[in-house]
Short mmCIF file of C-alpha atoms and ligand atoms in Angstrom, two decimals:
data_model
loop_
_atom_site.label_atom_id
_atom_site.label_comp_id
_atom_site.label_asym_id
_atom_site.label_seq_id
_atom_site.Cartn_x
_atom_site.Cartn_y
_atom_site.Cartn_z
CA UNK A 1 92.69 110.11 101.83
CA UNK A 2 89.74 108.70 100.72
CA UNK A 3 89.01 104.34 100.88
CA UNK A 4 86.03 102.71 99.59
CA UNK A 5 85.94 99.20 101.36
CA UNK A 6 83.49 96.38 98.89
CA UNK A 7 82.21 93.89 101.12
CA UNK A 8 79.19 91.59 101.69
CA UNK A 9 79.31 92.15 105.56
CA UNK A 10 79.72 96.26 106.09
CA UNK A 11 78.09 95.89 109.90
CA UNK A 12 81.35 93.86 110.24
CA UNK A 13 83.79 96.75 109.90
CA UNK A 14 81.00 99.72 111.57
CA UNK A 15 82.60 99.43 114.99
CA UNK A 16 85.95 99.59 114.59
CA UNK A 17 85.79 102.68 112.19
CA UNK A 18 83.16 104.55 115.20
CA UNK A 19 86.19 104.28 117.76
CA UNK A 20 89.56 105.72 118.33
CA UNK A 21 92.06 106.66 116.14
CA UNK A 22 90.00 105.71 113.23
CA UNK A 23 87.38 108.07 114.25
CA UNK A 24 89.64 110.48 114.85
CA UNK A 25 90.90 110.40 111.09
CA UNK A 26 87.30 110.61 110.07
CA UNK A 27 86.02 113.31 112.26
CA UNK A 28 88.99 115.58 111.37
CA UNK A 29 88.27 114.75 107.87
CA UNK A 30 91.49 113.33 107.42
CA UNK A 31 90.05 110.43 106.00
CA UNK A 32 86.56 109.44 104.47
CA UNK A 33 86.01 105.95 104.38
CA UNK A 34 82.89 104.50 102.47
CA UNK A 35 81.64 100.67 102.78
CA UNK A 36 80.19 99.18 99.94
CA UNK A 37 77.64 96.55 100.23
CA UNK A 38 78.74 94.36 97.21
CA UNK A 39 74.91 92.74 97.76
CA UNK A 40 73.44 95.72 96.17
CA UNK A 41 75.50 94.48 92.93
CA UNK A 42 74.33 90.85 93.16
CA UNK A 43 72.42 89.14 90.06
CA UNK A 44 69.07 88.39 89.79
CA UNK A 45 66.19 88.53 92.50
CA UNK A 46 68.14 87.35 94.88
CA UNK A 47 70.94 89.46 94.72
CA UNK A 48 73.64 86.73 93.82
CA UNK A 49 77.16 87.31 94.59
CA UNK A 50 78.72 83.57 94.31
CA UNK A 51 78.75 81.04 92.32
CA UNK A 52 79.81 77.08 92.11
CA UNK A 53 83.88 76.82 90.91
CA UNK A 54 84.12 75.30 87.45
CA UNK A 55 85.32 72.23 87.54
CA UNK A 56 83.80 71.27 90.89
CA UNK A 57 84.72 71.52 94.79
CA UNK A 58 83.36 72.64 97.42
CA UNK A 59 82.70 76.01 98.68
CA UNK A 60 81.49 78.74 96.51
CA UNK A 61 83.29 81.58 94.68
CA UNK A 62 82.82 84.98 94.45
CA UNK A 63 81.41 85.74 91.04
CA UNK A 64 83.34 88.28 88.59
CA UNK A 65 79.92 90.41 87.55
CA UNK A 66 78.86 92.11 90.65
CA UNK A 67 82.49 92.94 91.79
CA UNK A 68 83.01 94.50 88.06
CA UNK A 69 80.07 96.59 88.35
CA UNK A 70 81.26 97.64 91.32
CA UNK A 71 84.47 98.62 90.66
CA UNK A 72 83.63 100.29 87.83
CA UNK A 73 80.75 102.31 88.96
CA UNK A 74 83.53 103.53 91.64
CA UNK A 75 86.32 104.53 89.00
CA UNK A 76 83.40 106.85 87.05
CA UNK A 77 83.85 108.90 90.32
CA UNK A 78 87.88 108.58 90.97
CA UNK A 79 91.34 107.42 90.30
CA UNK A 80 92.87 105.07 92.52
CA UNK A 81 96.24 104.83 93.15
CA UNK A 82 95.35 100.99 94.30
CA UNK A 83 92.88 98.42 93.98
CA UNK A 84 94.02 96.24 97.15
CA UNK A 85 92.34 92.61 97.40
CA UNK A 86 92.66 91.33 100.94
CA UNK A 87 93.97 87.57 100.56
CA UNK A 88 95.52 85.11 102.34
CA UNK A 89 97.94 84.37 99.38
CA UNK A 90 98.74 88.29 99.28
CA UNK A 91 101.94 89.83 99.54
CA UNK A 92 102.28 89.76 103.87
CA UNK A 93 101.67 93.27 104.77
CA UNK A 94 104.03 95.25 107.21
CA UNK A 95 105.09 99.02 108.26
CA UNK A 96 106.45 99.74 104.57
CA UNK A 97 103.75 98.55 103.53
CA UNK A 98 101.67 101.30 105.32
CA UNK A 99 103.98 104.00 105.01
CA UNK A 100 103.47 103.50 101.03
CA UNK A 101 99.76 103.47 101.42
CA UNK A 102 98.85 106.37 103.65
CA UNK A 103 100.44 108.58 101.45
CA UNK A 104 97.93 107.74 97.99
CA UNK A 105 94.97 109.48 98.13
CA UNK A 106 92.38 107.04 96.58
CA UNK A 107 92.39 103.45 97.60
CA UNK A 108 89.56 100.53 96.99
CA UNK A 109 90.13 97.34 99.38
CA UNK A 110 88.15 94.20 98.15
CA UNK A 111 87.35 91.87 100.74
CA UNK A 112 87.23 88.49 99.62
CA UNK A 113 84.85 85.75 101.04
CA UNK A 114 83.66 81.70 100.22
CA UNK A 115 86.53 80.33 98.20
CA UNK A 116 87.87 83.34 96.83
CA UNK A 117 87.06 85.77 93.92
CA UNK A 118 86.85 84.66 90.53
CA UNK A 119 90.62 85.09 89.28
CA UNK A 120 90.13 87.11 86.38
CA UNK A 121 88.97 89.51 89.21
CA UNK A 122 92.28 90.08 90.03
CA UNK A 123 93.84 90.35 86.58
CA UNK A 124 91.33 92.34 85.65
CA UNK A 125 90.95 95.09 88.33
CA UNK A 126 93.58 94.24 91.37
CA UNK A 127 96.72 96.33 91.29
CA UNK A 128 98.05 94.87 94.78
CA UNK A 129 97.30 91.61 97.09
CA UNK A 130 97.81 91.82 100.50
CA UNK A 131 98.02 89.20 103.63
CA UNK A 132 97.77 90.32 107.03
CA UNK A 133 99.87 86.78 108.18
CA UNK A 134 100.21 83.48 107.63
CA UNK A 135 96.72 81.86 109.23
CA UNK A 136 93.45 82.01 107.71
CA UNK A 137 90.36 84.33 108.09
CA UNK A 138 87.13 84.01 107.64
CA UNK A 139 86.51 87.16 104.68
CA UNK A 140 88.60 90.38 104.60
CA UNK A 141 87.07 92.89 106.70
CA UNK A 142 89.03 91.97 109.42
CA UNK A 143 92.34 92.29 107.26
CA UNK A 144 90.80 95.08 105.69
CA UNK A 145 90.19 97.06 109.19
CA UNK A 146 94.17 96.52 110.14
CA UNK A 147 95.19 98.07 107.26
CA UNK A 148 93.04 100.78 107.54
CA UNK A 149 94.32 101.10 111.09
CA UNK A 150 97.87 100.81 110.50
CA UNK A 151 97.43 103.30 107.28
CA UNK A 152 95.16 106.31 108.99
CA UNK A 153 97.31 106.64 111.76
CA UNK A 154 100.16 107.40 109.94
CA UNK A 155 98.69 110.55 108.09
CA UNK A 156 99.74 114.07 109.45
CA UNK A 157 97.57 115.31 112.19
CA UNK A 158 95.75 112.12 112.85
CA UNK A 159 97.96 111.38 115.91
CA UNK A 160 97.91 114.29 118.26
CA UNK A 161 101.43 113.90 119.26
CA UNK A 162 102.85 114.00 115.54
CA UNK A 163 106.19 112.31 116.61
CA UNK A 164 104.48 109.01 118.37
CA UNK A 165 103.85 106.92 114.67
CA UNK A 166 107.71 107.94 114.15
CA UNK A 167 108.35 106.11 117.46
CA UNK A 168 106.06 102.88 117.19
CA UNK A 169 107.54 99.75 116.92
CA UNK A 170 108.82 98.58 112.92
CA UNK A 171 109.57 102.30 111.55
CA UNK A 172 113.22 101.32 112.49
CA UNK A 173 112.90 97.74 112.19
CA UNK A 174 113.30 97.89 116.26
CA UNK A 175 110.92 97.16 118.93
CA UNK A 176 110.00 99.77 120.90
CA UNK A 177 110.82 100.01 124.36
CA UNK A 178 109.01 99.54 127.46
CA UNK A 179 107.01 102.28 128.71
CA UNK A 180 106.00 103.27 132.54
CA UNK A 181 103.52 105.53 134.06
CA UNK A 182 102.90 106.36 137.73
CA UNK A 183 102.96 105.31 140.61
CA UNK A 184 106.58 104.76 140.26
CA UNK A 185 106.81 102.03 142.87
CA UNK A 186 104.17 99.00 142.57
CA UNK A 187 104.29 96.40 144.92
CA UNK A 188 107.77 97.33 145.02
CA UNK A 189 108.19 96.84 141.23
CA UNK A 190 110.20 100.35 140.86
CA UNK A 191 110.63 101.92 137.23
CA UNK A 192 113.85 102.17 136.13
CA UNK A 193 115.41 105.20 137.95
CA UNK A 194 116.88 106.84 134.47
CA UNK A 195 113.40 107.48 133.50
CA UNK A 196 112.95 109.82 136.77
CA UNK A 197 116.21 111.40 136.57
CA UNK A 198 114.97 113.96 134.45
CA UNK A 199 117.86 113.66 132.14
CA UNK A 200 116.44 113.32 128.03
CA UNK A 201 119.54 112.46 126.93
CA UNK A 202 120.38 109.86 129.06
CA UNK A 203 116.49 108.58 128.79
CA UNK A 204 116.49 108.64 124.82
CA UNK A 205 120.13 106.75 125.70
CA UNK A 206 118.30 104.26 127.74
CA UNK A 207 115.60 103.91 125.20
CA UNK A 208 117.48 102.88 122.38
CA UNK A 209 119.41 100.28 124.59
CA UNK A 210 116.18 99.20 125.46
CA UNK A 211 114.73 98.76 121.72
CA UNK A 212 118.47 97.08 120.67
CA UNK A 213 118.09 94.29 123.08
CA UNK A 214 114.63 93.72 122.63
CA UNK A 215 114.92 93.70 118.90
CA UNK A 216 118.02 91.07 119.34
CA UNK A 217 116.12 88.58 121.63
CA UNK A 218 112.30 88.79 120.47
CA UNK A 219 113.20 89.41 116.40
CA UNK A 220 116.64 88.76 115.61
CA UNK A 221 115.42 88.82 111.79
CA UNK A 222 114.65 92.61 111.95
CA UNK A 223 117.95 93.20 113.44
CA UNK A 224 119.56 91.59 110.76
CA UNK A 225 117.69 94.29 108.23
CL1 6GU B 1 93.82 89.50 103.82
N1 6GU B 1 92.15 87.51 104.17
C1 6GU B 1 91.78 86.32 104.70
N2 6GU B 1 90.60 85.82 104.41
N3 6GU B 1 92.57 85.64 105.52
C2 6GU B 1 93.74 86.17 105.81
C3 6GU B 1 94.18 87.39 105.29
C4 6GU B 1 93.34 88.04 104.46
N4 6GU B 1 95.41 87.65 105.75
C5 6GU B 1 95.71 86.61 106.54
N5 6GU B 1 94.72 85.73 106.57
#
């Protein structure tokens, strides 16, 4: 799978891509994910990206120029499946979500900053708009890096243990269940004996009990799904 991430901050979104799971997905080359400093498209001397709204306001909007010359410098060299801007007025983003996604093999993700993007960005260009949740960011990368998180570790062979993304909380709409490692008494807080009975099918039993009350109490709204 290969993402190309347009943004004005790309030392934002080094870090997280250098650690982990991402870097796993990279270093297998499972994954190749580019950043794109939209700067290096700005007008002029200065490099400008923004612009003052029409009309008036305050705050400044991203300008439609640099982001088209972007884009389409980027489909000369591929066809993407998506062209995902990263908005707070997306579509909220969730496990189906990222189940869809890690299974294209081109993606762009546009991360937004100022006041937004000049709309005829987005009916020119955006084939999807996603949220990360109902609150406000300060620019993209941060949504952008979640759903790059959420998406690599869902492709085969990223995960060493290819069952655990089957198991993680949301692929069933269910919570998963707690978890315990040793020393099996703390302080006299003992883990739950089924779990060191050595019995699978009465732990995967105890499991799924586990998840099904969870589920009910924390997020009775997945339950109902
Ligand atoms: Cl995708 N972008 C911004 N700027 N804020 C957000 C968001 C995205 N999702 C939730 N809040």
């Amino acid at each position: 799978m290969h993402i190309d991430i347009i943004t004005l901050h790309p030392g934002l979104l080094e870090s997280p891509f250098s650690h982990s799971i991402m870097k796993r997905a990279i270093e297998k080359k499972l994954a190749e994910v580019t950043f794109i400093n939209l700067r290096e498209y700005g007008l002029g001397k200065y490099k400008q990206v923004d612009d003052a709204p029409f009309g008036g306001g305050a705050g400044m909007v991203m300008s439609i120029e640099p982001i088209a010359r972007c884009i389409e410098e980027l489909k000369g060299k591929r066809t993407y499946d998506e062209i995902i801007y990263l908005t707070p007025d997306g579509e909220r983003f969730d496990q189906k979500t990222a189940n869809g996604l890690s299974l294209h093999s081109n993606i762009i993700l546009l991360c937004g900053h100022y006041k937004g993007i000049d709309e005829r960005v987005r009916e020119l260009f955006i084939t999807k708009e996603i949220s990360i949740g109902d609150y406000v960011l300060s620019g993209g990368e941060l949504a952008a890096t979640v759903v790059c998180d959420a998406v690599l570790r869902l492709i085969p062979g990223v995960l060493s243990d290819e069952t655990s993304a089957l198991s993680d909380s949301f692929q069933d709409n269910m919570l998963a269940p707690p978890v315990y490692t040793r020393p099996a008494d703390f302080r006299g807080l003992r883990v739950p004996d089924v779990l060191l009975s050595g019995d699978t099918g009465k732990v995967e039993e105890w499991r799924l009990a586990q998840s099904i009350k969870k589920t009910k109490i924390r997020r009775p709204d997945l339950f109902d799904k």
